[in-house]
Amino acid sequence: MTVLSETRWGLPATAVRDRRAADPRVNLSSNELHHPQVAALARETVDGFDPAVLRAYPVQEPAAAAAGALLGLPAHHLLLSAGSDAVIRLLLTSLRGAFPGGLVLQEPNYEAWTQAVDAPLWPLRKVTSADGTATTSAEAMLDAAADSEPALVVVSWPNGPAGYTPRLDHIAELSAVCRSRGHLLIVDGCYAGFAGSPLKVAELADDHCLVLLSWSKMFGFAGGRLAVACGGPDLVHRLRAARQEDHVSALALHALTRTGQVYDRFTHVWQDIAATRESMRSRLTALGHHVPESGGNFLHVPRPTAASAAELTARLSHSGYRVRDMGLTSGLHHHVRFTVAHGPAGEQFLDYLVRHLAEVGGA
């Protein structure tokens, strides 16, 4: 892929890049959904799609109404988007200059918040957890919101990439503080299904709180590029002026209209993955490996050094698995992250992981 000259176009190096090249390894790096039932559910989600509609530009109202019925919100409280990254870019572009306090960002967080083209134009305040736990992360965000000028306050629940999952009433408390201080709170709930109910997270949505839900993470629809942002009518009306909904394909809209029909079965998928996550964590802990708690569909194995993390990542790659060496990510130094796969695939991966951890040593 050719990246145009930064000198000529004035773009940061991260503005134009490949998302991911074709790779024969099992991808346990991007937190895609790995469960034996996902293929059948995906087929059901797109069942009945009429290719003839591809000749016309898509109409988003029926899909918005169906999503609203599922989430318990009026359709005009929803913004449909071709993935959550597009919503993040929209927020940083359309709201630039509206908040003197800039961007107050829970740290660590999804890299799109700091790598979007407009991100360097926002004053940035990163808020870290004092001891790497969910409770202190929530407390730090509350303190930051209480003493900041009106800002765009961003928290993910569960947190990606750390996995922090404070009680949801802590997020509701943060929302109340943000409302009183004139902030706009963004709750990225793309992993919400693995820690509770996305419908409960959506209840936080109003003109002072935008809730972002990703079909990529929760419904195994990463290739479909679909996200739903929930907010109050005035906020959504302002964001809709950018016409993000026009970027959503007819096939993705069709899948959105059918999500309600498969939702209950996906809740069982999420519960299976959460149970597998805890089983994996228990096995690794019993073997002497510290594995932090996580509310997402992923776990971290800390390593004592950067070299040890790189060695484990390389060994797993040689065994056919793509995992994520977190490098110097704040709060996750030398951690190796992997997506939790449910079923035989996950059991096989865990056997490889245990073997390679013993070979690398330094537990």
Coordinates of C-alpha atoms in Angstrom, one line a residue:
M1 CA 0.0 0.0 0.0
T2 CA 1.4 3.4 -0.9
V3 CA 1.2 6.1 1.7
L4 CA 1.2 9.6 0.3
S5 CA 3.9 11.9 1.4
E6 CA 3.3 13.6 4.8
T7 CA 5.1 16.6 3.4
R8 CA 2.8 17.0 0.5
W9 CA -0.5 16.2 2.2
G10 CA 0.1 17.2 5.8
L11 CA -1.2 13.9 7.2
P12 CA 0.4 12.0 10.2
A13 CA 1.9 8.6 9.3
T14 CA -0.9 6.7 11.0
A15 CA -3.6 8.4 8.9
V16 CA -3.3 6.0 6.0
R17 CA -2.4 2.4 6.6
D18 CA -3.5 -1.2 6.1
R19 CA -5.9 -2.4 8.8
R20 CA -4.8 -6.0 8.5
A21 CA -3.3 -8.0 5.6
A22 CA -4.4 -11.5 4.7
D23 CA -3.0 -13.9 7.3
P24 CA -3.2 -17.7 7.5
R25 CA -2.8 -17.7 11.3
V26 CA -5.8 -18.0 13.6
N27 CA -6.5 -14.3 14.5
L28 CA -6.6 -14.0 18.3
S29 CA -5.2 -10.5 18.1
S30 CA -8.2 -8.4 17.0
N31 CA -10.8 -9.6 19.4
E32 CA -13.0 -11.0 16.7
L33 CA -15.7 -13.4 17.8
H34 CA -14.6 -17.1 18.0
H35 CA -17.4 -19.5 18.8
P36 CA -18.8 -22.6 17.1
Q37 CA -22.3 -21.1 16.6
V38 CA -21.2 -17.8 15.1
A39 CA -21.1 -19.0 11.5
A40 CA -24.7 -20.3 11.6
L41 CA -25.8 -17.1 13.3
A42 CA -24.1 -15.0 10.7
R43 CA -25.9 -16.9 7.9
E44 CA -29.2 -16.3 9.7
T45 CA -28.4 -12.6 10.1
V46 CA -28.0 -12.1 6.4
D47 CA -30.7 -14.6 5.4
G48 CA -33.4 -13.2 3.1
F49 CA -31.1 -10.4 1.7
D50 CA -32.3 -9.5 -1.8
P51 CA -29.3 -8.7 -4.0
A52 CA -31.6 -6.6 -6.2
V53 CA -31.5 -3.8 -3.5
L54 CA -27.8 -3.3 -4.3
R55 CA -28.9 -1.4 -7.4
A56 CA -30.2 1.4 -5.3
Y57 CA -28.7 3.6 -2.6
P58 CA -29.6 2.1 0.9
V59 CA -32.4 3.4 3.0
Q60 CA -31.6 3.4 6.6
E61 CA -34.9 4.2 8.4
P62 CA -36.2 0.6 8.7
A63 CA -32.9 -0.6 10.1
A64 CA -32.8 2.3 12.6
A65 CA -36.3 1.5 13.7
A66 CA -35.4 -2.2 14.2
A67 CA -32.3 -1.2 16.2
G68 CA -34.3 1.2 18.3
A69 CA -36.9 -1.5 19.1
L70 CA -34.1 -3.8 20.2
L71 CA -32.3 -1.1 22.3
G72 CA -35.5 0.5 23.7
L73 CA -34.8 3.8 22.1
P74 CA -36.6 5.9 19.4
A75 CA -34.9 5.6 16.0
H76 CA -34.0 9.3 16.0
H77 CA -31.8 8.7 19.0
L78 CA -29.6 6.4 17.0
L79 CA -26.7 7.1 14.6
L80 CA -25.8 4.2 12.3
S81 CA -22.2 4.0 11.1
A82 CA -19.8 1.8 9.1
G83 CA -18.0 0.7 12.2
S84 CA -17.1 2.4 15.5
D85 CA -13.9 3.9 14.1
A86 CA -16.0 6.1 11.9
V87 CA -17.9 7.4 14.8
I88 CA -14.7 8.2 16.7
R89 CA -13.4 10.2 13.7
L90 CA -16.8 11.9 13.3
L91 CA -16.7 13.0 17.0
L92 CA -13.2 14.3 16.8
T93 CA -13.9 16.2 13.6
S94 CA -17.4 17.6 14.2
L95 CA -16.9 18.6 17.8
R96 CA -13.5 20.1 17.5
G97 CA -13.3 23.4 19.4
A98 CA -16.6 22.8 21.2
F99 CA -15.0 21.7 24.4
P100 CA -12.3 23.9 26.0
G101 CA -11.3 21.0 28.2
G102 CA -10.3 19.0 25.2
L103 CA -10.3 15.2 25.3
V104 CA -10.2 13.4 28.7
L105 CA -9.4 9.9 27.8
Q106 CA -9.4 6.8 30.0
E107 CA -5.9 5.2 29.6
P108 CA -5.2 2.8 28.2
N109 CA -7.9 3.0 25.4
Y110 CA -8.6 2.2 21.8
E111 CA -5.8 3.6 19.7
A112 CA -8.2 5.3 17.2
W113 CA -8.8 8.1 19.8
T114 CA -5.2 9.2 19.5
Q115 CA -4.4 8.2 15.9
A116 CA -7.3 9.8 14.1
V117 CA -6.3 12.6 11.8
D118 CA -7.9 15.3 14.0
A119 CA -6.7 13.8 17.3
P120 CA -3.5 16.0 17.5
L121 CA -5.8 19.1 17.4
W122 CA -7.4 18.2 20.7
P123 CA -5.9 19.0 24.0
L124 CA -5.4 15.6 25.6
R125 CA -5.6 14.5 29.2
K126 CA -4.9 10.8 29.8
V127 CA -6.4 9.3 33.0
T128 CA -4.7 6.2 34.3
S129 CA -5.6 3.7 37.0
A130 CA -3.4 4.1 40.1
D131 CA -2.9 0.3 40.5
G132 CA -4.1 -1.2 37.3
T133 CA -7.6 -2.1 38.6
A134 CA -11.1 -1.3 37.4
T135 CA -12.0 0.4 40.7
T136 CA -9.2 2.9 40.6
S137 CA -9.7 3.6 36.9
A138 CA -13.3 4.5 37.6
E139 CA -12.3 6.7 40.6
A140 CA -9.7 8.5 38.5
M141 CA -12.2 9.2 35.7
L142 CA -14.6 10.6 38.3
D143 CA -11.9 12.9 39.7
A144 CA -10.8 14.1 36.3
A145 CA -14.4 14.8 35.2
A146 CA -15.1 16.7 38.4
D147 CA -12.2 19.2 37.9
S148 CA -12.0 19.6 34.1
E149 CA -13.5 22.3 32.0
P150 CA -16.2 21.1 29.6
A151 CA -14.6 18.2 27.7
L152 CA -15.2 15.2 25.6
V153 CA -14.8 12.4 28.3
V154 CA -14.1 8.9 26.9
V155 CA -14.4 5.7 28.8
S156 CA -14.8 2.1 27.5
W157 CA -16.9 -0.5 29.3
P158 CA -15.4 -3.0 29.5
N159 CA -12.2 -1.2 28.8
G160 CA -10.3 -2.1 25.6
P161 CA -7.5 -3.0 25.9
A162 CA -7.1 -3.4 29.7
G163 CA -10.4 -5.2 30.4
Y164 CA -11.3 -3.0 33.3
T165 CA -15.0 -3.5 34.2
P166 CA -16.2 -1.4 37.1
R167 CA -19.8 -1.8 38.2
L168 CA -22.2 -0.1 35.7
D169 CA -23.5 2.2 38.4
H170 CA -20.0 3.7 38.5
I171 CA -20.4 4.6 34.9
A172 CA -23.9 6.0 35.6
E173 CA -22.3 8.1 38.4
L174 CA -19.6 9.4 35.9
S175 CA -22.4 10.3 33.5
A176 CA -24.1 12.4 36.2
V177 CA -20.9 14.2 37.0
C178 CA -20.3 14.8 33.2
R179 CA -23.8 16.2 32.9
S180 CA -23.3 18.6 35.8
R181 CA -20.0 19.8 34.5
G182 CA -21.0 20.3 30.9
H183 CA -19.0 17.4 29.5
L184 CA -20.1 15.0 26.7
L185 CA -19.4 11.5 28.0
I186 CA -18.6 8.8 25.4
V187 CA -19.1 5.2 26.6
D188 CA -17.6 2.8 24.2
G189 CA -19.6 -0.4 24.9
C190 CA -18.2 -2.6 22.1
Y191 CA -17.3 -5.4 24.6
A192 CA -20.5 -4.9 26.7
G193 CA -22.0 -8.3 25.8
F194 CA -19.1 -10.1 27.5
A195 CA -19.7 -8.4 30.8
G196 CA -23.4 -7.8 31.0
S197 CA -26.2 -6.5 28.8
P198 CA -25.6 -4.0 26.0
L199 CA -29.2 -3.0 26.5
K200 CA -28.3 -1.8 30.0
V201 CA -25.4 0.2 28.7
A202 CA -27.7 1.8 26.1
E203 CA -30.0 3.1 28.9
L204 CA -27.3 5.6 29.7
A205 CA -27.7 7.4 26.4
D206 CA -28.9 11.0 26.4
D207 CA -27.8 14.4 25.1
H208 CA -24.8 14.3 27.5
C209 CA -23.8 10.7 27.0
L210 CA -23.2 8.9 23.7
V211 CA -23.1 5.1 23.9
L212 CA -21.2 3.3 21.1
L213 CA -22.1 -0.4 20.3
S214 CA -20.0 -2.4 17.9
W215 CA -21.6 -5.2 15.8
S216 CA -18.0 -6.2 14.9
K217 CA -17.1 -7.3 18.4
M218 CA -20.4 -8.5 19.8
F219 CA -22.1 -10.0 16.8
G220 CA -19.1 -11.3 14.8
F221 CA -19.8 -8.8 12.0
A222 CA -16.3 -7.3 11.7
G223 CA -16.4 -7.6 7.9
G224 CA -19.8 -6.0 7.7
R225 CA -18.6 -2.7 9.2
L226 CA -21.5 -1.7 11.5
A227 CA -21.9 0.2 14.7
V228 CA -24.8 2.0 16.4
A229 CA -24.3 5.1 18.5
C230 CA -27.0 6.0 21.0
G231 CA -27.6 9.4 22.3
G232 CA -30.2 12.1 23.0
P233 CA -32.1 13.5 20.0
D234 CA -30.3 16.9 19.9
L235 CA -26.9 15.2 20.0
V236 CA -27.7 12.6 17.4
H237 CA -29.3 15.3 15.1
R238 CA -26.0 17.2 15.2
L239 CA -23.9 14.2 14.4
R240 CA -26.3 13.0 11.7
A241 CA -25.5 16.2 9.8
A242 CA -22.3 14.4 8.6
R243 CA -24.5 11.7 7.1
Q244 CA -22.6 8.8 8.5
E245 CA -25.7 6.6 7.9
D246 CA -25.2 7.0 4.2
H247 CA -21.9 5.1 4.5
V248 CA -23.6 1.9 5.8
S249 CA -24.2 -0.7 3.2
A250 CA -27.5 -2.3 2.3
L251 CA -26.3 -5.6 3.5
A252 CA -25.2 -4.2 6.9
L253 CA -28.6 -2.5 7.2
H254 CA -30.4 -5.8 6.5
A255 CA -28.3 -7.5 9.1
L256 CA -29.2 -4.8 11.6
T257 CA -32.9 -5.3 11.0
R258 CA -32.5 -9.0 11.8
T259 CA -30.3 -8.6 14.9
G260 CA -33.4 -8.8 17.2
Q261 CA -34.2 -12.3 15.9
V262 CA -30.8 -13.7 16.9
Y263 CA -30.1 -11.5 19.9
D264 CA -31.0 -14.0 22.6
R265 CA -28.8 -16.7 21.0
F266 CA -25.9 -14.3 20.9
T267 CA -26.4 -13.7 24.6
H268 CA -25.6 -17.4 25.1
V269 CA -22.5 -17.0 22.9
W270 CA -21.3 -14.1 25.1
Q271 CA -22.0 -16.2 28.2
D272 CA -20.0 -19.1 26.8
I273 CA -17.1 -16.9 26.0
A274 CA -17.2 -15.3 29.4
A275 CA -17.2 -18.7 31.1
T276 CA -14.3 -19.9 28.9
R277 CA -12.4 -16.7 29.8
E278 CA -12.7 -17.4 33.5
S279 CA -11.8 -21.1 33.0
M280 CA -8.7 -20.1 31.1
R281 CA -7.8 -17.5 33.7
S282 CA -8.2 -20.1 36.5
R283 CA -6.0 -22.6 34.8
L284 CA -3.3 -20.1 34.1
T285 CA -3.4 -18.8 37.6
A286 CA -3.2 -22.3 39.0
L287 CA 0.0 -22.7 37.0
G288 CA 1.5 -19.6 38.7
H289 CA 0.8 -17.0 36.0
H290 CA -0.7 -13.7 37.0
V291 CA -3.6 -13.0 34.6
P292 CA -5.5 -9.7 35.3
E293 CA -9.3 -9.7 35.5
S294 CA -11.0 -8.9 32.2
G295 CA -14.6 -8.2 31.3
G296 CA -14.0 -8.4 27.5
N297 CA -13.5 -11.4 25.2
F298 CA -9.7 -11.3 25.8
L299 CA -7.1 -11.9 28.5
H300 CA -3.6 -10.7 29.1
V301 CA -0.6 -12.7 30.2
P302 CA 2.1 -10.3 31.7
R303 CA 5.7 -11.2 31.0
P304 CA 8.7 -10.1 33.0
T305 CA 10.5 -8.4 30.1
A306 CA 9.9 -7.1 26.6
A307 CA 12.1 -9.8 25.3
S308 CA 10.0 -12.5 27.0
A309 CA 6.8 -11.0 25.6
A310 CA 8.3 -10.9 22.1
E311 CA 9.5 -14.5 22.5
L312 CA 6.1 -15.8 23.6
T313 CA 4.4 -13.9 20.7
A314 CA 6.8 -15.4 18.2
R315 CA 6.4 -18.9 19.5
L316 CA 2.6 -18.7 19.3
S317 CA 2.9 -17.2 15.8
H318 CA 5.0 -20.2 14.8
S319 CA 2.2 -22.5 16.2
G320 CA -0.3 -20.7 14.0
Y321 CA -1.8 -18.1 16.3
R322 CA -1.7 -14.3 15.9
V323 CA -1.8 -12.7 19.3
R324 CA -1.0 -9.1 20.4
D325 CA 2.3 -8.0 22.1
M326 CA 1.1 -4.9 23.9
G327 CA 4.6 -3.4 23.8
L328 CA 4.7 -0.3 26.0
T329 CA 0.9 0.3 26.2
S330 CA 0.2 2.2 29.3
G331 CA -0.5 -0.1 32.2
L332 CA 0.1 -3.2 30.1
H333 CA 3.9 -3.2 29.8
H334 CA 5.2 -6.5 28.3
H335 CA 1.7 -8.0 28.3
V336 CA 0.6 -10.5 25.7
R337 CA -3.1 -10.3 24.9
F338 CA -5.2 -13.0 23.2
T339 CA -8.8 -13.3 22.2
V340 CA -10.8 -15.9 24.1
A341 CA -12.0 -18.6 21.7
H342 CA -14.8 -20.9 23.0
G343 CA -14.8 -24.6 22.2
P344 CA -12.1 -27.0 20.8
A345 CA -10.2 -24.1 19.1
G346 CA -9.8 -22.3 22.4
E347 CA -8.8 -25.5 24.2
Q348 CA -6.1 -26.2 21.6
F349 CA -4.8 -22.6 21.8
L350 CA -4.6 -22.8 25.6
D351 CA -2.5 -26.0 25.4
Y352 CA -0.1 -24.2 23.1
L353 CA 0.0 -21.2 25.4
V354 CA 0.7 -23.2 28.5
R355 CA 3.5 -25.1 26.7
H356 CA 5.1 -22.0 25.4
L357 CA 4.9 -20.2 28.7
A358 CA 6.8 -23.1 30.3
E359 CA 9.4 -23.0 27.5
V360 CA 9.9 -19.3 27.7
G361 CA 10.0 -19.3 31.5
G362 CA 9.8 -16.4 33.9
A363 CA 6.3 -17.2 35.2

